[in-house]
Amino acid sequence: MSASDSFRDFNPQSGRLDEFYQEHLSNKAECRHLWEVVKLVLILSHGQASVERGFSVNKEVMVENLKEHSLIAQRVINDHVHSVGGLLNIAYTKELFLSAASARQKYHMYLDDQKHLKQDEKKTQKRKGMMEEITQIKAKKKRMEEDLRVLMKSADHNAEKAESQGQLSFLSKSNGLRRAAKEKERHLETLERQLTDKLQELKDTP
């Protein structure tokens, strides 16, 4: 049986892959380098023991309400202790003591940074909300201006028909449309004041 037939007919359910590769690659000079690579691949660990150990360590160091940064810091410390072979092998350097001495100061600096970030986020959200309100007012103002234009055009049209045809019904309808247009104008003035106030408020917001 040729090598190609052997590879094609290999059944991983009934045969061992390592024995198969050893049989077909180890004794062939042209496959010497390939066989070295295959051996390295075959000895790689396919388990998740290291990941599972990580979860176990997390469970050991976690306490109630532990924040993410604190958990990461404890894991870094834990991993370093294990990497040097225990607490007795840790090198207590000058830099380590200085870092420990300034830990509280760094913590307060971190709290200040977080406070400023929250304040900035609050300001950003406020500006975003104001801009959305301004957009809504502008859209409403535009619709009302279009309604006003249509009302006035219709009122003028009915007035012209009343004059040309001499029918008072058209004049009455024209007057009604003009009253509706006046009401729209008052609402439009209110919207314009609201828009002016909002734009000024947005300008004054830091």
CSV table of N, CA and C in Angstrom, one decimal, residues 10-176:
chain,number,residue,atom,x,y,z
A,10,PHE,N,-6.5,5.9,6.8
A,10,PHE,CA,-6.3,5.9,8.3
A,10,PHE,C,-7.6,6.2,9.0
A,11,ASN,N,-7.9,5.4,10.0
A,11,ASN,CA,-9.2,5.6,10.8
A,11,ASN,C,-8.8,6.0,12.2
A,12,PRO,N,-9.0,7.2,12.6
A,12,PRO,CA,-8.6,7.6,13.9
A,12,PRO,C,-9.4,7.0,15.0
A,13,GLN,N,-10.5,6.3,14.7
A,13,GLN,CA,-11.3,5.7,15.7
A,13,GLN,C,-10.7,4.3,16.1
A,14,SER,N,-9.9,3.8,15.2
A,14,SER,CA,-9.4,2.4,15.6
A,14,SER,C,-7.8,2.4,15.7
A,15,GLY,N,-7.2,3.5,15.2
A,15,GLY,CA,-5.7,3.5,15.2
A,15,GLY,C,-5.2,4.7,16.0
A,16,ARG,N,-4.0,4.6,16.5
A,16,ARG,CA,-3.3,5.7,17.2
A,16,ARG,C,-2.6,6.6,16.3
A,17,LEU,N,-2.9,7.9,16.4
A,17,LEU,CA,-2.3,8.8,15.5
A,17,LEU,C,-0.8,8.9,15.6
A,18,ASP,N,-0.3,8.9,16.9
A,18,ASP,CA,1.2,8.9,17.1
A,18,ASP,C,1.9,7.8,16.5
A,19,GLU,N,1.3,6.6,16.6
A,19,GLU,CA,1.9,5.4,16.0
A,19,GLU,C,1.9,5.4,14.5
A,20,PHE,N,0.8,6.0,14.0
A,20,PHE,CA,0.7,6.1,12.5
A,20,PHE,C,1.8,7.0,11.9
A,21,TYR,N,1.9,8.2,12.6
A,21,TYR,CA,2.9,9.1,12.1
A,21,TYR,C,4.3,8.5,12.3
A,22,GLN,N,4.6,7.8,13.4
A,22,GLN,CA,5.9,7.3,13.6
A,22,GLN,C,6.2,6.2,12.6
A,23,GLU,N,5.2,5.5,12.2
A,23,GLU,CA,5.5,4.4,11.2
A,23,GLU,C,5.8,5.0,9.8
A,24,HIS,N,5.1,6.1,9.4
A,24,HIS,CA,5.2,6.6,8.1
A,24,HIS,C,6.2,7.8,7.9
A,25,LEU,N,6.6,8.4,9.0
A,25,LEU,CA,7.5,9.5,8.9
A,25,LEU,C,8.9,9.4,9.5
A,26,SER,N,9.0,8.6,10.6
A,26,SER,CA,10.2,8.6,11.3
A,26,SER,C,11.4,7.9,10.5
A,27,ASN,N,11.1,7.0,9.7
A,27,ASN,CA,12.2,6.3,9.0
A,27,ASN,C,12.4,6.8,7.6
A,28,LYS,N,11.8,7.9,7.2
A,28,LYS,CA,12.0,8.5,5.9
A,28,LYS,C,12.9,9.7,6.0
A,29,ALA,N,14.0,9.7,5.3
A,29,ALA,CA,14.9,10.8,5.4
A,29,ALA,C,14.3,12.1,4.9
A,30,GLU,N,13.5,12.0,3.8
A,30,GLU,CA,12.9,13.3,3.3
A,30,GLU,C,11.8,13.8,4.3
A,31,CYS,N,11.4,13.1,5.2
A,31,CYS,CA,10.4,13.5,6.2
A,31,CYS,C,11.0,13.8,7.6
A,32,ARG,N,12.3,13.9,7.6
A,32,ARG,CA,13.0,14.0,8.9
A,32,ARG,C,12.5,15.3,9.6
A,33,HIS,N,12.5,16.4,8.9
A,33,HIS,CA,12.2,17.7,9.6
A,33,HIS,C,10.7,17.7,9.9
A,34,LEU,N,9.9,17.2,9.0
A,34,LEU,CA,8.4,17.1,9.3
A,34,LEU,C,8.1,16.3,10.5
A,35,TRP,N,8.9,15.2,10.7
A,35,TRP,CA,8.7,14.3,11.8
A,35,TRP,C,9.0,15.0,13.1
A,36,GLU,N,10.0,15.9,13.1
A,36,GLU,CA,10.4,16.6,14.3
A,36,GLU,C,9.2,17.6,14.7
A,37,VAL,N,8.6,18.2,13.7
A,37,VAL,CA,7.5,19.1,14.0
A,37,VAL,C,6.3,18.4,14.5
A,38,VAL,N,6.0,17.2,13.9
A,38,VAL,CA,4.9,16.4,14.3
A,38,VAL,C,5.0,16.0,15.8
A,39,LYS,N,6.3,15.6,16.1
A,39,LYS,CA,6.5,15.2,17.5
A,39,LYS,C,6.2,16.3,18.5
A,40,LEU,N,6.6,17.5,18.1
A,40,LEU,CA,6.4,18.7,19.0
A,40,LEU,C,4.9,18.9,19.1
A,41,VAL,N,4.2,18.8,18.0
A,41,VAL,CA,2.7,19.0,18.1
A,41,VAL,C,2.0,18.0,18.9
A,42,LEU,N,2.5,16.7,18.8
A,42,LEU,CA,1.8,15.6,19.5
A,42,LEU,C,2.0,15.7,21.0
A,43,ILE,N,3.1,16.4,21.5
A,43,ILE,CA,3.3,16.5,22.9
A,43,ILE,C,2.7,17.7,23.6
A,44,LEU,N,2.1,18.6,22.7
A,44,LEU,CA,1.5,19.8,23.3
A,44,LEU,C,0.3,19.4,24.2
A,45,SER,N,0.1,20.1,25.2
A,45,SER,CA,-1.0,19.8,26.1
A,45,SER,C,-2.3,20.4,25.6
A,46,HIS,N,-3.3,19.6,25.5
A,46,HIS,CA,-4.6,20.0,25.0
A,46,HIS,C,-5.6,20.2,26.2
A,47,GLY,N,-5.1,20.1,27.4
A,47,GLY,CA,-6.0,20.3,28.5
A,47,GLY,C,-6.3,21.7,28.9
A,48,GLN,N,-7.1,21.9,29.9
A,48,GLN,CA,-7.4,23.3,30.4
A,48,GLN,C,-7.1,23.4,31.9
A,49,ALA,N,-6.1,22.6,32.3
A,49,ALA,CA,-5.7,22.6,33.7
A,49,ALA,C,-5.3,24.0,34.2
A,50,SER,N,-4.5,24.7,33.4
A,50,SER,CA,-4.0,26.0,33.8
A,50,SER,C,-5.1,27.0,33.9
A,51,VAL,N,-6.1,26.9,33.0
A,51,VAL,CA,-7.2,27.8,33.0
A,51,VAL,C,-8.1,27.5,34.3
A,52,GLU,N,-8.3,26.3,34.5
A,52,GLU,CA,-9.1,25.9,35.7
A,52,GLU,C,-8.4,26.3,37.0
A,53,ARG,N,-7.0,26.2,37.0
A,53,ARG,CA,-6.3,26.6,38.2
A,53,ARG,C,-6.5,28.1,38.4
A,54,GLY,N,-6.5,28.9,37.3
A,54,GLY,CA,-6.7,30.3,37.4
A,54,GLY,C,-8.1,30.6,38.1
A,55,PHE,N,-9.1,29.9,37.7
A,55,PHE,CA,-10.4,30.1,38.3
A,55,PHE,C,-10.4,29.8,39.8
A,56,SER,N,-9.7,28.7,40.1
A,56,SER,CA,-9.6,28.3,41.5
A,56,SER,C,-8.9,29.4,42.3
A,57,VAL,N,-7.8,30.0,41.8
A,57,VAL,CA,-7.1,31.1,42.5
A,57,VAL,C,-8.0,32.3,42.6
A,58,ASN,N,-8.8,32.6,41.6
A,58,ASN,CA,-9.7,33.7,41.7
A,58,ASN,C,-10.7,33.5,42.8
A,59,LYS,N,-11.2,32.3,42.9
A,59,LYS,CA,-12.2,32.0,44.0
A,59,LYS,C,-11.6,32.1,45.4
A,60,GLU,N,-10.3,31.8,45.5
A,60,GLU,CA,-9.6,31.9,46.8
A,60,GLU,C,-9.4,33.4,47.2
A,61,VAL,N,-9.0,34.2,46.2
A,61,VAL,CA,-8.7,35.6,46.6
A,61,VAL,C,-9.9,36.5,46.6
A,62,MET,N,-11.0,36.1,46.0
A,62,MET,CA,-12.2,37.0,45.9
A,62,MET,C,-12.9,37.0,47.2
A,63,VAL,N,-13.4,38.2,47.6
A,63,VAL,CA,-14.2,38.5,48.7
A,63,VAL,C,-15.4,39.3,48.2
A,64,GLU,N,-16.4,39.5,49.1
A,64,GLU,CA,-17.6,40.1,48.7
A,64,GLU,C,-17.3,41.6,48.2
A,65,ASN,N,-17.9,42.0,47.1
A,65,ASN,CA,-17.8,43.4,46.6
A,65,ASN,C,-16.4,43.7,46.2
A,66,LEU,N,-15.6,42.7,45.9
A,66,LEU,CA,-14.2,43.0,45.4
A,66,LEU,C,-14.3,43.5,44.0
A,67,LYS,N,-13.7,44.7,43.8
A,67,LYS,CA,-13.7,45.3,42.5
A,67,LYS,C,-12.7,44.7,41.5
A,68,GLU,N,-12.9,44.9,40.2
A,68,GLU,CA,-12.1,44.3,39.2
A,68,GLU,C,-10.6,44.6,39.4
A,69,HIS,N,-10.3,45.9,39.6
A,69,HIS,CA,-8.8,46.3,39.8
A,69,HIS,C,-8.2,45.6,41.0
A,70,SER,N,-9.0,45.4,42.0
A,70,SER,CA,-8.4,44.8,43.2
A,70,SER,C,-8.2,43.3,43.0
A,71,LEU,N,-9.1,42.7,42.2
A,71,LEU,CA,-8.9,41.3,41.9
A,71,LEU,C,-7.7,41.1,41.0
A,72,ILE,N,-7.5,41.9,40.0
A,72,ILE,CA,-6.3,41.8,39.1
A,72,ILE,C,-5.0,42.0,39.9
A,73,ALA,N,-5.0,43.0,40.8
A,73,ALA,CA,-3.8,43.3,41.7
A,73,ALA,C,-3.5,42.1,42.5
A,74,GLN,N,-4.5,41.5,43.1
A,74,GLN,CA,-4.3,40.3,44.0
A,74,GLN,C,-3.8,39.1,43.1
A,75,ARG,N,-4.3,39.0,41.9
A,75,ARG,CA,-3.8,37.9,41.1
A,75,ARG,C,-2.4,38.1,40.6
A,76,VAL,N,-2.0,39.4,40.4
A,76,VAL,CA,-0.6,39.7,40.0
A,76,VAL,C,0.3,39.3,41.1
A,77,ILE,N,-0.1,39.7,42.4
A,77,ILE,CA,0.7,39.4,43.5
A,77,ILE,C,0.9,37.9,43.7
A,78,ASN,N,-0.3,37.2,43.6
A,78,ASN,CA,-0.3,35.7,43.8
A,78,ASN,C,0.6,35.0,42.8
A,79,ASP,N,0.5,35.5,41.5
A,79,ASP,CA,1.3,34.8,40.5
A,79,ASP,C,2.7,35.1,40.7
A,80,HIS,N,3.1,36.3,41.1
A,80,HIS,CA,4.5,36.6,41.4
A,80,HIS,C,5.1,35.7,42.5
A,81,VAL,N,4.3,35.6,43.6
A,81,VAL,CA,4.7,34.8,44.7
A,81,VAL,C,5.0,33.3,44.3
A,82,HIS,N,4.1,32.8,43.5
A,82,HIS,CA,4.3,31.4,43.0
A,82,HIS,C,5.5,31.3,42.0
A,83,SER,N,5.7,32.4,41.2
A,83,SER,CA,6.8,32.3,40.2
A,83,SER,C,8.1,32.3,40.9
A,84,VAL,N,8.3,33.0,42.1
A,84,VAL,CA,9.6,33.0,42.7
A,84,VAL,C,9.7,31.9,43.8
A,85,GLY,N,8.7,31.1,43.9
A,85,GLY,CA,8.8,29.9,44.8
A,85,GLY,C,8.4,30.1,46.2
A,86,GLY,N,7.6,31.2,46.5
A,86,GLY,CA,7.1,31.4,47.8
A,86,GLY,C,7.4,32.8,48.4
A,87,LEU,N,6.8,33.1,49.5
A,87,LEU,CA,7.0,34.4,50.1
A,87,LEU,C,8.5,34.7,50.5
A,88,LEU,N,9.2,33.6,51.0
A,88,LEU,CA,10.5,33.8,51.5
A,88,LEU,C,11.5,34.1,50.3
A,89,ASN,N,11.1,33.9,49.1
A,89,ASN,CA,12.0,34.2,48.0
A,89,ASN,C,11.8,35.5,47.3
A,90,ILE,N,10.8,36.3,47.9
A,90,ILE,CA,10.5,37.6,47.3
A,90,ILE,C,11.7,38.6,47.6
A,91,ALA,N,12.1,39.3,46.6
A,91,ALA,CA,13.1,40.3,46.8
A,91,ALA,C,12.5,41.6,47.2
A,92,TYR,N,12.8,42.0,48.5
A,92,TYR,CA,12.2,43.2,49.0
A,92,TYR,C,13.2,44.4,48.7
A,93,THR,N,12.9,45.0,47.5
A,93,THR,CA,13.8,46.1,47.1
A,93,THR,C,13.3,47.4,47.6
A,94,LYS,N,14.2,48.4,47.3
A,94,LYS,CA,13.9,49.8,47.7
A,94,LYS,C,12.6,50.3,46.9
A,95,GLU,N,12.6,49.9,45.7
A,95,GLU,CA,11.4,50.3,44.9
A,95,GLU,C,10.1,49.7,45.4
A,96,LEU,N,10.2,48.5,45.9
A,96,LEU,CA,9.0,47.8,46.5
A,96,LEU,C,8.5,48.6,47.7
A,97,PHE,N,9.5,49.0,48.6
A,97,PHE,CA,9.1,49.7,49.8
A,97,PHE,C,8.5,51.1,49.5
A,98,LEU,N,9.1,51.7,48.5
A,98,LEU,CA,8.6,53.1,48.1
A,98,LEU,C,7.2,52.9,47.5
A,99,SER,N,7.0,51.9,46.7
A,99,SER,CA,5.7,51.7,46.1
A,99,SER,C,4.6,51.4,47.2
A,100,ALA,N,5.0,50.6,48.2
A,100,ALA,CA,4.1,50.3,49.3
A,100,ALA,C,3.8,51.6,50.1
A,101,ALA,N,4.8,52.4,50.3
A,101,ALA,CA,4.7,53.6,51.1
A,101,ALA,C,3.7,54.6,50.5
A,102,SER,N,3.8,54.6,49.1
A,102,SER,CA,2.9,55.6,48.4
A,102,SER,C,1.6,55.0,47.9
A,103,ALA,N,1.3,53.8,48.4
A,103,ALA,CA,0.1,53.2,47.9
A,103,ALA,C,-1.2,54.0,48.3
A,104,ARG,N,-1.2,54.5,49.5
A,104,ARG,CA,-2.4,55.2,49.9
A,104,ARG,C,-2.6,56.5,49.1
A,105,GLN,N,-1.5,57.2,48.8
A,105,GLN,CA,-1.5,58.4,48.0
A,105,GLN,C,-2.0,58.1,46.6
A,106,LYS,N,-1.5,57.0,46.0
A,106,LYS,CA,-1.9,56.6,44.7
A,106,LYS,C,-3.4,56.2,44.7
A,107,TYR,N,-3.8,55.6,45.8
A,107,TYR,CA,-5.3,55.2,45.8
A,107,TYR,C,-6.1,56.5,45.8
A,108,HIS,N,-5.7,57.5,46.6
A,108,HIS,CA,-6.5,58.8,46.6
A,108,HIS,C,-6.5,59.5,45.3
A,109,MET,N,-5.3,59.4,44.6
A,109,MET,CA,-5.2,60.0,43.3
A,109,MET,C,-6.1,59.2,42.3
A,110,TYR,N,-6.2,57.9,42.5
A,110,TYR,CA,-7.1,57.1,41.6
A,110,TYR,C,-8.6,57.5,41.9
A,111,LEU,N,-8.9,57.7,43.2
A,111,LEU,CA,-10.3,58.1,43.5
A,111,LEU,C,-10.6,59.5,42.9
A,112,ASP,N,-9.7,60.4,42.9
A,112,ASP,CA,-9.9,61.7,42.3
A,112,ASP,C,-10.1,61.6,40.8
A,113,ASP,N,-9.3,60.8,40.2
A,113,ASP,CA,-9.4,60.6,38.8
A,113,ASP,C,-10.8,60.0,38.4
A,114,GLN,N,-11.2,59.0,39.2
A,114,GLN,CA,-12.5,58.5,39.0
A,114,GLN,C,-13.6,59.5,39.2
A,115,LYS,N,-13.5,60.4,40.2
A,115,LYS,CA,-14.4,61.4,40.4
A,115,LYS,C,-14.5,62.4,39.3
A,116,HIS,N,-13.4,62.8,38.7
A,116,HIS,CA,-13.3,63.7,37.6
A,116,HIS,C,-13.9,63.0,36.3
A,117,LEU,N,-13.7,61.7,36.2
A,117,LEU,CA,-14.2,61.0,35.0
A,117,LEU,C,-15.7,61.0,35.1
A,118,LYS,N,-16.3,60.7,36.3
A,118,LYS,CA,-17.7,60.7,36.5
A,118,LYS,C,-18.3,62.1,36.2
A,119,GLN,N,-17.6,63.1,36.7
A,119,GLN,CA,-18.1,64.5,36.5
A,119,GLN,C,-18.1,64.8,35.0
A,120,ASP,N,-17.0,64.4,34.3
A,120,ASP,CA,-17.0,64.7,32.9
A,120,ASP,C,-18.1,63.9,32.1
A,121,GLU,N,-18.3,62.7,32.6
A,121,GLU,CA,-19.3,61.9,31.9
A,121,GLU,C,-20.7,62.5,32.2
A,122,LYS,N,-20.9,63.0,33.4
A,122,LYS,CA,-22.2,63.7,33.7
A,122,LYS,C,-22.4,64.9,32.8
A,123,LYS,N,-21.3,65.7,32.6
A,123,LYS,CA,-21.4,66.9,31.8
A,123,LYS,C,-21.7,66.5,30.4
A,124,THR,N,-21.0,65.5,29.9
A,124,THR,CA,-21.2,65.0,28.5
A,124,THR,C,-22.7,64.6,28.3
A,125,GLN,N,-23.2,63.8,29.3
A,125,GLN,CA,-24.6,63.4,29.2
A,125,GLN,C,-25.6,64.5,29.2
A,126,LYS,N,-25.2,65.5,30.0
A,126,LYS,CA,-26.1,66.7,30.1
A,126,LYS,C,-26.1,67.5,28.7
A,127,ARG,N,-24.9,67.7,28.2
A,127,ARG,CA,-24.8,68.4,26.9
A,127,ARG,C,-25.5,67.6,25.8
A,128,LYS,N,-25.4,66.2,25.9
A,128,LYS,CA,-26.0,65.4,24.9
A,128,LYS,C,-27.5,65.5,25.0
A,129,GLY,N,-28.1,65.5,26.2
A,129,GLY,CA,-29.5,65.7,26.4
A,129,GLY,C,-30.0,67.0,25.9
A,130,MET,N,-29.2,68.1,26.2
A,130,MET,CA,-29.6,69.4,25.7
A,130,MET,C,-29.6,69.5,24.2
A,131,MET,N,-28.6,68.9,23.6
A,131,MET,CA,-28.5,68.9,22.1
A,131,MET,C,-29.7,68.2,21.5
A,132,GLU,N,-30.1,67.1,22.1
A,132,GLU,CA,-31.3,66.3,21.6
A,132,GLU,C,-32.5,67.2,21.8
A,133,GLU,N,-32.7,67.9,22.9
A,133,GLU,CA,-33.8,68.8,23.0
A,133,GLU,C,-33.8,69.9,22.0
A,134,ILE,N,-32.7,70.4,21.7
A,134,ILE,CA,-32.5,71.5,20.7
A,134,ILE,C,-32.9,70.9,19.3
A,135,THR,N,-32.5,69.7,19.0
A,135,THR,CA,-32.9,69.1,17.7
A,135,THR,C,-34.4,68.9,17.6
A,136,GLN,N,-35.0,68.5,18.7
A,136,GLN,CA,-36.4,68.3,18.7
A,136,GLN,C,-37.2,69.6,18.5
A,137,ILE,N,-36.7,70.6,19.2
A,137,ILE,CA,-37.4,72.0,19.1
A,137,ILE,C,-37.2,72.5,17.7
A,138,LYS,N,-36.0,72.3,17.1
A,138,LYS,CA,-35.8,72.8,15.7
A,138,LYS,C,-36.8,72.0,14.7
A,139,ALA,N,-36.9,70.7,14.9
A,139,ALA,CA,-37.8,69.9,14.1
A,139,ALA,C,-39.2,70.4,14.2
A,140,LYS,N,-39.6,70.6,15.5
A,140,LYS,CA,-41.0,71.0,15.7
A,140,LYS,C,-41.2,72.4,15.1
A,141,LYS,N,-40.3,73.3,15.3
A,141,LYS,CA,-40.4,74.6,14.7
A,141,LYS,C,-40.5,74.6,13.2
A,142,LYS,N,-39.7,73.7,12.6
A,142,LYS,CA,-39.8,73.6,11.1
A,142,LYS,C,-41.1,73.1,10.6
A,143,ARG,N,-41.7,72.1,11.4
A,143,ARG,CA,-43.0,71.6,11.0
A,143,ARG,C,-44.1,72.7,11.2
A,144,MET,N,-44.0,73.5,12.3
A,144,MET,CA,-44.9,74.5,12.5
A,144,MET,C,-44.8,75.6,11.5
A,145,GLU,N,-43.6,76.0,11.1
A,145,GLU,CA,-43.5,77.0,10.0
A,145,GLU,C,-44.1,76.5,8.7
A,146,GLU,N,-44.0,75.2,8.4
A,146,GLU,CA,-44.6,74.7,7.2
A,146,GLU,C,-46.1,74.7,7.3
A,147,ASP,N,-46.7,74.4,8.5
A,147,ASP,CA,-48.1,74.4,8.7
A,147,ASP,C,-48.6,75.9,8.6
A,148,LEU,N,-47.8,76.8,9.1
A,148,LEU,CA,-48.2,78.2,9.0
A,148,LEU,C,-48.2,78.7,7.6
A,149,ARG,N,-47.2,78.2,6.8
A,149,ARG,CA,-47.2,78.6,5.4
A,149,ARG,C,-48.4,78.1,4.6
A,150,VAL,N,-48.8,76.8,4.9
A,150,VAL,CA,-49.9,76.2,4.3
A,150,VAL,C,-51.2,76.9,4.6
A,151,LEU,N,-51.4,77.3,5.9
A,151,LEU,CA,-52.6,78.0,6.4
A,151,LEU,C,-52.7,79.3,5.7
A,152,MET,N,-51.6,80.1,5.6
A,152,MET,CA,-51.7,81.4,5.0
A,152,MET,C,-52.0,81.3,3.5
A,153,LYS,N,-51.4,80.3,2.9
A,153,LYS,CA,-51.6,80.1,1.5
A,153,LYS,C,-53.1,79.8,1.2
A,154,SER,N,-53.6,78.9,2.0
A,154,SER,CA,-55.0,78.5,1.9
A,154,SER,C,-56.0,79.7,2.2
A,155,ALA,N,-55.6,80.5,3.2
A,155,ALA,CA,-56.4,81.6,3.6
A,155,ALA,C,-56.4,82.6,2.4
A,156,ASP,N,-55.3,82.9,1.8
A,156,ASP,CA,-55.2,83.8,0.7
A,156,ASP,C,-56.0,83.3,-0.5
A,157,HIS,N,-55.9,82.0,-0.7
A,157,HIS,CA,-56.7,81.4,-1.8
A,157,HIS,C,-58.2,81.5,-1.7
A,158,ASN,N,-58.6,81.3,-0.4
A,158,ASN,CA,-60.1,81.4,-0.2
A,158,ASN,C,-60.5,82.9,-0.2
A,159,ALA,N,-59.7,83.8,0.2
A,159,ALA,CA,-60.0,85.2,0.1
A,159,ALA,C,-60.1,85.6,-1.4
A,160,GLU,N,-59.2,85.1,-2.2
A,160,GLU,CA,-59.3,85.4,-3.7
A,160,GLU,C,-60.6,84.8,-4.3
A,161,LYS,N,-61.0,83.6,-3.9
A,161,LYS,CA,-62.2,83.0,-4.4
A,161,LYS,C,-63.4,83.8,-3.9
A,162,ALA,N,-63.4,84.3,-2.7
A,162,ALA,CA,-64.5,85.1,-2.2
A,162,ALA,C,-64.7,86.4,-3.0
A,163,GLU,N,-63.5,87.0,-3.3
A,163,GLU,CA,-63.6,88.2,-4.1
A,163,GLU,C,-64.0,88.0,-5.5
A,164,SER,N,-63.5,86.9,-6.1
A,164,SER,CA,-63.9,86.6,-7.5
A,164,SER,C,-65.3,86.1,-7.7
A,165,GLN,N,-65.8,85.3,-6.7
A,165,GLN,CA,-67.1,84.7,-6.9
A,165,GLN,C,-68.1,85.4,-6.0
A,166,GLY,N,-67.7,86.3,-5.1
A,166,GLY,CA,-68.7,87.0,-4.3
A,166,GLY,C,-69.4,86.1,-3.3
A,167,GLN,N,-68.8,85.1,-2.8
A,167,GLN,CA,-69.4,84.2,-1.9
A,167,GLN,C,-68.8,84.4,-0.5
A,168,LEU,N,-69.6,84.7,0.5
A,168,LEU,CA,-69.1,85.0,1.8
A,168,LEU,C,-68.6,83.8,2.5
A,169,SER,N,-69.0,82.6,2.1
A,169,SER,CA,-68.5,81.4,2.7
A,169,SER,C,-67.0,81.2,2.6
A,170,PHE,N,-66.5,81.6,1.4
A,170,PHE,CA,-65.0,81.6,1.2
A,170,PHE,C,-64.3,82.6,2.1
A,171,LEU,N,-65.0,83.7,2.3
A,171,LEU,CA,-64.4,84.8,3.1
A,171,LEU,C,-64.3,84.3,4.6
A,172,SER,N,-65.4,83.7,5.0
A,172,SER,CA,-65.5,83.1,6.4
A,172,SER,C,-64.4,82.1,6.6
A,173,LYS,N,-64.3,81.2,5.6
A,173,LYS,CA,-63.3,80.2,5.7
A,173,LYS,C,-61.9,80.8,5.7
A,174,SER,N,-61.7,81.8,4.9
A,174,SER,CA,-60.4,82.5,4.9
A,174,SER,C,-60.0,83.1,6.3
A,175,ASN,N,-61.1,83.7,6.9
A,175,ASN,CA,-60.8,84.3,8.2
A,175,ASN,C,-60.5,83.3,9.3
A,176,GLY,N,-61.2,82.1,9.2
A,176,GLY,CA,-61.0,81.0,10.1
A,176,GLY,C,-59.5,80.5,10.0
